[in-house]
Each structure stands twice: as structure tokens, then as C-alpha cells.
Short mmCIF file of C-alpha atoms in Angstrom, two decimals:
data_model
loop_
_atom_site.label_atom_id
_atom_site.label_comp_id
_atom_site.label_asym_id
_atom_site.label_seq_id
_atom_site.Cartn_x
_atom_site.Cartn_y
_atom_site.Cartn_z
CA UNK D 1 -78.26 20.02 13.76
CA UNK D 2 -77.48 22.76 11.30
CA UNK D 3 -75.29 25.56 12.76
CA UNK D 4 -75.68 29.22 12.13
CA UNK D 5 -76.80 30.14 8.48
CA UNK D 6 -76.00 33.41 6.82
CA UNK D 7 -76.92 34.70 3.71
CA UNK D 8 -76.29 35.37 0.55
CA UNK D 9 -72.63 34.23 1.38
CA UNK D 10 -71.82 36.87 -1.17
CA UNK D 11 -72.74 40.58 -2.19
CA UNK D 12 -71.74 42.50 -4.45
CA UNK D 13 -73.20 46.01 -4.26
CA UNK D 14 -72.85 49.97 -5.50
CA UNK D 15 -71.98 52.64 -3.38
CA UNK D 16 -75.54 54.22 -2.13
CA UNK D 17 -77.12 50.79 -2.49
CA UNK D 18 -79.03 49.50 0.35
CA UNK D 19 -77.82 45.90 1.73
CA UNK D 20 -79.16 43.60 3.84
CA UNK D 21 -77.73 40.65 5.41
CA UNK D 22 -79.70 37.75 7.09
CA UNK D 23 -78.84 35.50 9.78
CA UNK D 24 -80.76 32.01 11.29
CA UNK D 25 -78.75 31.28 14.82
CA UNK D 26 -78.74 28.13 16.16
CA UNK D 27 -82.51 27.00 17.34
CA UNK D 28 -82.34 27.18 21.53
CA UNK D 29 -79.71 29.83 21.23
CA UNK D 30 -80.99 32.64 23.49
CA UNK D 31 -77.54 34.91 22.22
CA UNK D 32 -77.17 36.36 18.41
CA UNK D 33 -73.91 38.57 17.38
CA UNK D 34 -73.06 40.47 14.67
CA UNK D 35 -69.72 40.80 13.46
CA UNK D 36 -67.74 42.60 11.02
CA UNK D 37 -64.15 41.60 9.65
CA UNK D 38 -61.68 42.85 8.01
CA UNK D 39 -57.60 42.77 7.37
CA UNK D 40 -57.59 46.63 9.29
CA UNK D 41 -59.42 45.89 12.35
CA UNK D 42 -59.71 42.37 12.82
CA UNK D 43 -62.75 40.66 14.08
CA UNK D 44 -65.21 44.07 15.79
CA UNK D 45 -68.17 43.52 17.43
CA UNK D 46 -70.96 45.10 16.05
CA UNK D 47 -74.21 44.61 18.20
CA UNK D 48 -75.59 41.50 20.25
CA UNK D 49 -79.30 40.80 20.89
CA UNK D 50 -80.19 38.87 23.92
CA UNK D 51 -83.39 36.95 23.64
CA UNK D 52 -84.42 39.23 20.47
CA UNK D 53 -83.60 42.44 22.53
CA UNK D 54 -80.41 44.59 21.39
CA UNK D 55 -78.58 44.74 24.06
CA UNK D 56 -75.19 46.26 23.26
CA UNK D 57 -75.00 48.32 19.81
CA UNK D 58 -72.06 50.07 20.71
CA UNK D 59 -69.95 48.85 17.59
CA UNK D 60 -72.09 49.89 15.51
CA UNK D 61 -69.92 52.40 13.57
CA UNK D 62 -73.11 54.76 12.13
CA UNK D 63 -75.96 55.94 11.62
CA UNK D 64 -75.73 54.22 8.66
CA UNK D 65 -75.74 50.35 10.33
CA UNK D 66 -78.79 48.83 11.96
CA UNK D 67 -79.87 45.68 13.02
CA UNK D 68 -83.57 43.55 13.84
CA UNK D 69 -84.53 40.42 15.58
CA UNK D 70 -87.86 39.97 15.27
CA UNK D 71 -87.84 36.43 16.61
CA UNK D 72 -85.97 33.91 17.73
CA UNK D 73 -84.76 32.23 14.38
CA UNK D 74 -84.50 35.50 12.53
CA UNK D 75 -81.75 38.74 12.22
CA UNK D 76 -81.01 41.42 9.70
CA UNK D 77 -78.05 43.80 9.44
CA UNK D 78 -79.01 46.87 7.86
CA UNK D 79 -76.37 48.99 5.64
CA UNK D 80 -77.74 52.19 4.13
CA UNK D 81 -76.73 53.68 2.31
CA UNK D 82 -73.91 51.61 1.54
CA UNK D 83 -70.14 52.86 1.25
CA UNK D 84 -66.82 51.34 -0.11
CA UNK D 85 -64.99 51.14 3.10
CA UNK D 86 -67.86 48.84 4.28
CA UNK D 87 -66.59 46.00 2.59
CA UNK D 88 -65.56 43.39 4.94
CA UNK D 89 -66.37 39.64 5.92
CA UNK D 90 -69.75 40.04 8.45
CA UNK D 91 -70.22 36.92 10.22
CA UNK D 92 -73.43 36.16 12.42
CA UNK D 93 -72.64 34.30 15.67
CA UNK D 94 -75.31 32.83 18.35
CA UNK D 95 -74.35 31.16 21.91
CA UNK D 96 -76.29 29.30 24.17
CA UNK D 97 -77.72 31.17 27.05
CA UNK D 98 -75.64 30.39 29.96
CA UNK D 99 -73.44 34.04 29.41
CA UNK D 100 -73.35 36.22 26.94
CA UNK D 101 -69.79 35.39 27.04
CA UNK D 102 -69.91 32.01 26.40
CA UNK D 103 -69.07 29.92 23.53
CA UNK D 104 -70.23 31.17 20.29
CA UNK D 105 -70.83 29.50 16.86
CA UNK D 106 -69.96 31.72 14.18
CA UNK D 107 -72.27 31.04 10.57
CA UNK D 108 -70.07 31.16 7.76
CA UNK D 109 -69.85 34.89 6.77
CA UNK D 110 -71.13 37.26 4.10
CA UNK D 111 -68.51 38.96 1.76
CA UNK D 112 -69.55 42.24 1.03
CA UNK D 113 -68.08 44.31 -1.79
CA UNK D 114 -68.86 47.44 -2.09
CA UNK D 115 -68.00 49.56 -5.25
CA UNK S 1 -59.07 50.51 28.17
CA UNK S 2 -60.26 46.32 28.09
CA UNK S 3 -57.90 44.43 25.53
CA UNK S 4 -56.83 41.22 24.68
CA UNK S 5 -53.65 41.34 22.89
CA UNK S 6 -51.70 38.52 21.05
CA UNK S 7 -48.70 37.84 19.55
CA UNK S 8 -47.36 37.34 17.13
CA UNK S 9 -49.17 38.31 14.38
CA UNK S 10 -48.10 36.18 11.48
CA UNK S 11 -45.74 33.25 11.68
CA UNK S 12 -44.11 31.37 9.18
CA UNK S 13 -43.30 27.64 9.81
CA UNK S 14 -41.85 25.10 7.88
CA UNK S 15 -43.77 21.45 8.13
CA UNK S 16 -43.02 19.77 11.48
CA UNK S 17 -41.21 22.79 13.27
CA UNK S 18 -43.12 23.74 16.59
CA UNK S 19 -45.55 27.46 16.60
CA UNK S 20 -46.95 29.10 19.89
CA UNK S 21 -49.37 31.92 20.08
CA UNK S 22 -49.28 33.97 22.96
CA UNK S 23 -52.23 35.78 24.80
CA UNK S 24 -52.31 38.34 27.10
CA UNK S 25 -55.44 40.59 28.53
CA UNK S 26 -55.09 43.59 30.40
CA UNK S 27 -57.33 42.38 33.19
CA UNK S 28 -57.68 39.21 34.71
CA UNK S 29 -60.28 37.40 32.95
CA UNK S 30 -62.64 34.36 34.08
CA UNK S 31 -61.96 32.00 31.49
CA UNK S 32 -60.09 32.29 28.12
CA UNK S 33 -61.46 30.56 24.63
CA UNK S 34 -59.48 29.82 21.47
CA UNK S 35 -60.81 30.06 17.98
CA UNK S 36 -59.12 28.93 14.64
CA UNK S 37 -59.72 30.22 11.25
CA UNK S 38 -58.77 28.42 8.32
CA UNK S 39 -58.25 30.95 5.52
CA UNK S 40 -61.81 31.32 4.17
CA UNK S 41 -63.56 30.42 7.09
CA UNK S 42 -65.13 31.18 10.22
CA UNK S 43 -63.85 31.03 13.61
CA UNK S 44 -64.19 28.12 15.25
CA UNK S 45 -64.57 27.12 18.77
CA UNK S 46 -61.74 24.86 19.96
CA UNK S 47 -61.27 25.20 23.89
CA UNK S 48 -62.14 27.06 26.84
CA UNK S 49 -59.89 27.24 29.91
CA UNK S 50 -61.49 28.16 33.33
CA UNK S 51 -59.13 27.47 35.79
CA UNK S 52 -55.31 29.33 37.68
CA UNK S 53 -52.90 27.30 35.57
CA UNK S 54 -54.98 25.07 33.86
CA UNK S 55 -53.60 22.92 31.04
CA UNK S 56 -55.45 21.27 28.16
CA UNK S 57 -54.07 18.98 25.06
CA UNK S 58 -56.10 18.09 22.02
CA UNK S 59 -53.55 15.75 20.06
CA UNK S 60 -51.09 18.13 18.90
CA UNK S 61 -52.51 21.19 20.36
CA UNK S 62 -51.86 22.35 23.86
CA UNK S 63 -53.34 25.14 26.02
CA UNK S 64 -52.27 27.15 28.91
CA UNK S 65 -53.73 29.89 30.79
CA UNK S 66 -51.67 31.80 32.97
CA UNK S 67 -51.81 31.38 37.23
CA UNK S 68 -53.06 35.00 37.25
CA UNK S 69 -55.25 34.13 34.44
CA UNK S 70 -54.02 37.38 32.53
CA UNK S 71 -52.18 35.03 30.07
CA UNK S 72 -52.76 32.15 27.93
CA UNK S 73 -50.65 30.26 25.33
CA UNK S 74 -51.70 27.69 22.47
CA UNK S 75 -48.95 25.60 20.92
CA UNK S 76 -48.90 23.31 18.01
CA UNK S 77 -46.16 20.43 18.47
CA UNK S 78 -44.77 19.02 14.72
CA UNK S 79 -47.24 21.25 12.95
CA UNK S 80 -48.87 20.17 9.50
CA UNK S 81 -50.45 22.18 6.84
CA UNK S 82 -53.97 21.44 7.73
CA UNK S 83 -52.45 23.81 10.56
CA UNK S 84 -53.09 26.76 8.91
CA UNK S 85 -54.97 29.20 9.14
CA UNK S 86 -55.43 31.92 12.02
CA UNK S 87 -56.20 31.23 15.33
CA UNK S 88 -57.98 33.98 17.76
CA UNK S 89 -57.88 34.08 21.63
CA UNK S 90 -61.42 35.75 23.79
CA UNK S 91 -62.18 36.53 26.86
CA UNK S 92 -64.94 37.95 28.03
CA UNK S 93 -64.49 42.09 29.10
CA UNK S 94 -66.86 44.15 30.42
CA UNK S 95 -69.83 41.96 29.82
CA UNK S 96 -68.83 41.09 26.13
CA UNK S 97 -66.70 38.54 24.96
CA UNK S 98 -62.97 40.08 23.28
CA UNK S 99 -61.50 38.58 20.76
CA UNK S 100 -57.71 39.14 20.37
CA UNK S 101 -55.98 40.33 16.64
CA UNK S 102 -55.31 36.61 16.09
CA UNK S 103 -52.04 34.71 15.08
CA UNK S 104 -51.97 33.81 11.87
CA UNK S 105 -49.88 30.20 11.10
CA UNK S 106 -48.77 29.61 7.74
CA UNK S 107 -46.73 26.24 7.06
CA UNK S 108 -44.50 25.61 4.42
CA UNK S 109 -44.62 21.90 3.16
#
């Protein structure tokens, strides 16, 4: 079975650009995350959807961040406008639906750079 | 407020020399996962531990999580340099799943 697919793996962006980064969880997974990464503050949570509802957007760090599930096999994170300082490794994660704190299977990540 | 805190941060090896990563949440937590990195990559899921005490080996890796269940431990016996990489600790917190700073293993050859 494939596992959680992100993309584009890579972006490379303008400040005041608008990017959007796309996420397929794992088919039966009733749990999608959104995480962002970087050397600063580690691995934050972002937002988590729970059968395509947002649940928890509390990491969200602005106005500027948002995030869809329209179905079941589908996300979007949102940046706009973009900044610098959002450059970071964002990584889509999805977990079966036993707990929203169960395991989770992180896709491989989108590098954003932001100029 | 809820954290998961590990240490060390980075660690430095040399091939075959022992490395342990140490957990520790400020609440008592229901079961504790570990995660490893390889430089590049994604986390990946390695183990969850449920139970007081409970100890778990995967070939060179073993796991530990605390009788209180407030701690856990991972440790790497004659580590190699397919090692490396950075390796996380969760537990869930207030109805979300925390992920620790992570260790980060480097291992000189």
C-alpha cells in the first residue's frame, strides 16, 4: 500500500506569493495532521482533521495559515501571503482511527523556501 | 504547561560505542511512541510502549518506559552508522499526541 504522499516535495517561492501544499493520507485513515519543522522549534503541530472535520487548529501560527479536507483522500495547507520565516520542512501525517493519538505515518515532507 | 522533554539533544558517538536517549513528560502519560529520523527524512514509527515498566528490544534497540510511566529511555547497543539520524519520543497530552525536541545520534565510522 502506498503511505502518505505529499507534494511537490519542494517549493521554492517569493515573499507575498501564495503556496499551497497537498497531502493524500493513507486510504482507511480516519486521522490527517499537519506539521511544520524546523531547526528552531522542532516538530509543531499545526492542525488535525478528524474524519475531514478540523478539529484542533490551535498551531496554526496566523491568519496567514489555513487548511481544507474536502474528502477523505484529499488536504491542502494554505500559506498567504507567504513570508521568509515560513520556511521549514511541513510534513502531512494520517493515523488510523482508533485515537487521535495513535500511531501516525508521516508522508515525506515539503521543503519550503521562502525568499 | 503539557511537555515532553528529552535529552540530550545531540550526541556524538564513535562506531560501536553504546547511545541512550532519555524521555521525560511532565504528566503521566498512557503510552509512549518512538520515532527516528534519518537526516532527510520523515519520522518514522518504531515502537509504542503501553505498560508500568514495560521493556521492548528490536535487535539492537531497546525501550523502557518508566514504572510511573512519566519516563522512557531508548538505547542503541554497538551502534552503526545506519544509526543516525534523530530519533523523537510522543505521547499523547491533552488529546493530541507530543512529540519531544528529539535526540539527534551522529556516529563517527
Amino acid at each position: 500500500d502506498a503511505g502518505v504522499i505529499q507534494s511537490p516535495r519542494h517549493e521554492v517561492t517569493e515573499m507575498g506569493q501564495e503556496v499551497t501544499l497537498r497531502c493524500k493520507p493513507i486510504s482507511g485513515h480516519d486521522y490527517l495532521f499537519w506539521y511544520r519543522q524546523t531547526m528552531m522549534r522542532g516538530l509543531e503541530l499545526l492542525i488535525y482533521f478528524n474524519n475531514n472535520v478540523p478539529i484542533d487548529d490551535s498551531g496554526m501560527p496566523e491568519d496567514r495559515f489555513s487548511a481544507k479536507m474536502p474528502n477523505a483522500s484529499f488536504s491542502t495547507l494554505k500559506i498567504q501571503p507567504s513570508e521568509p520565516r515560513d520556511s521549514a520542512v511541513y510534513f502531512c501525517a494520517s493515523s488510523p482511527g482508533d485515537s487521535r493519538t495513535d500511531t501516525q505515518y508521516f508522508g515525506p515532507g515539503t521543503r519550503l523556501t521562502v525568499l | 504547561g503539557q511537555q515532553v522533554m528529552q535529552i540530550p539533544q545531540y550526541q556524538h558517538v564513535q562506531e560501536g560505542e553504546d547511545f541512550t536517549t532519555y524521555c521525560n513528560s511532565s504528566t503521566t502519560l498512557s503510552n509512549i511512541q518512538w520515532y527516528k529520523q534519518r537526516p532527510g527524512g520523515h519520522p518514522v514509527f518504531l515502537i509504542q510502549l503501553v505498560k508500568s515498566g514495560e521493556v521492548k528490544k528490536q535487535k539492537r534497540l531497546t525501550f523502557q518506559f518508566g514504572e510511573a510511566k512519566k519516563n522512557s529511555s531508548l538505547h542503541i547497543t554497538a551502534t552503526q552508522t545506519t544509526d543516525v539520524g534523530t530519533y523523537f519520543c510522543a505521547g499523547p497530552q491533552v488529546g493530541k499526541l507530543i512529540f519531544g525536541q528529539g535526540t539527534e545520534l551522529s556516529v563517527k565510522p
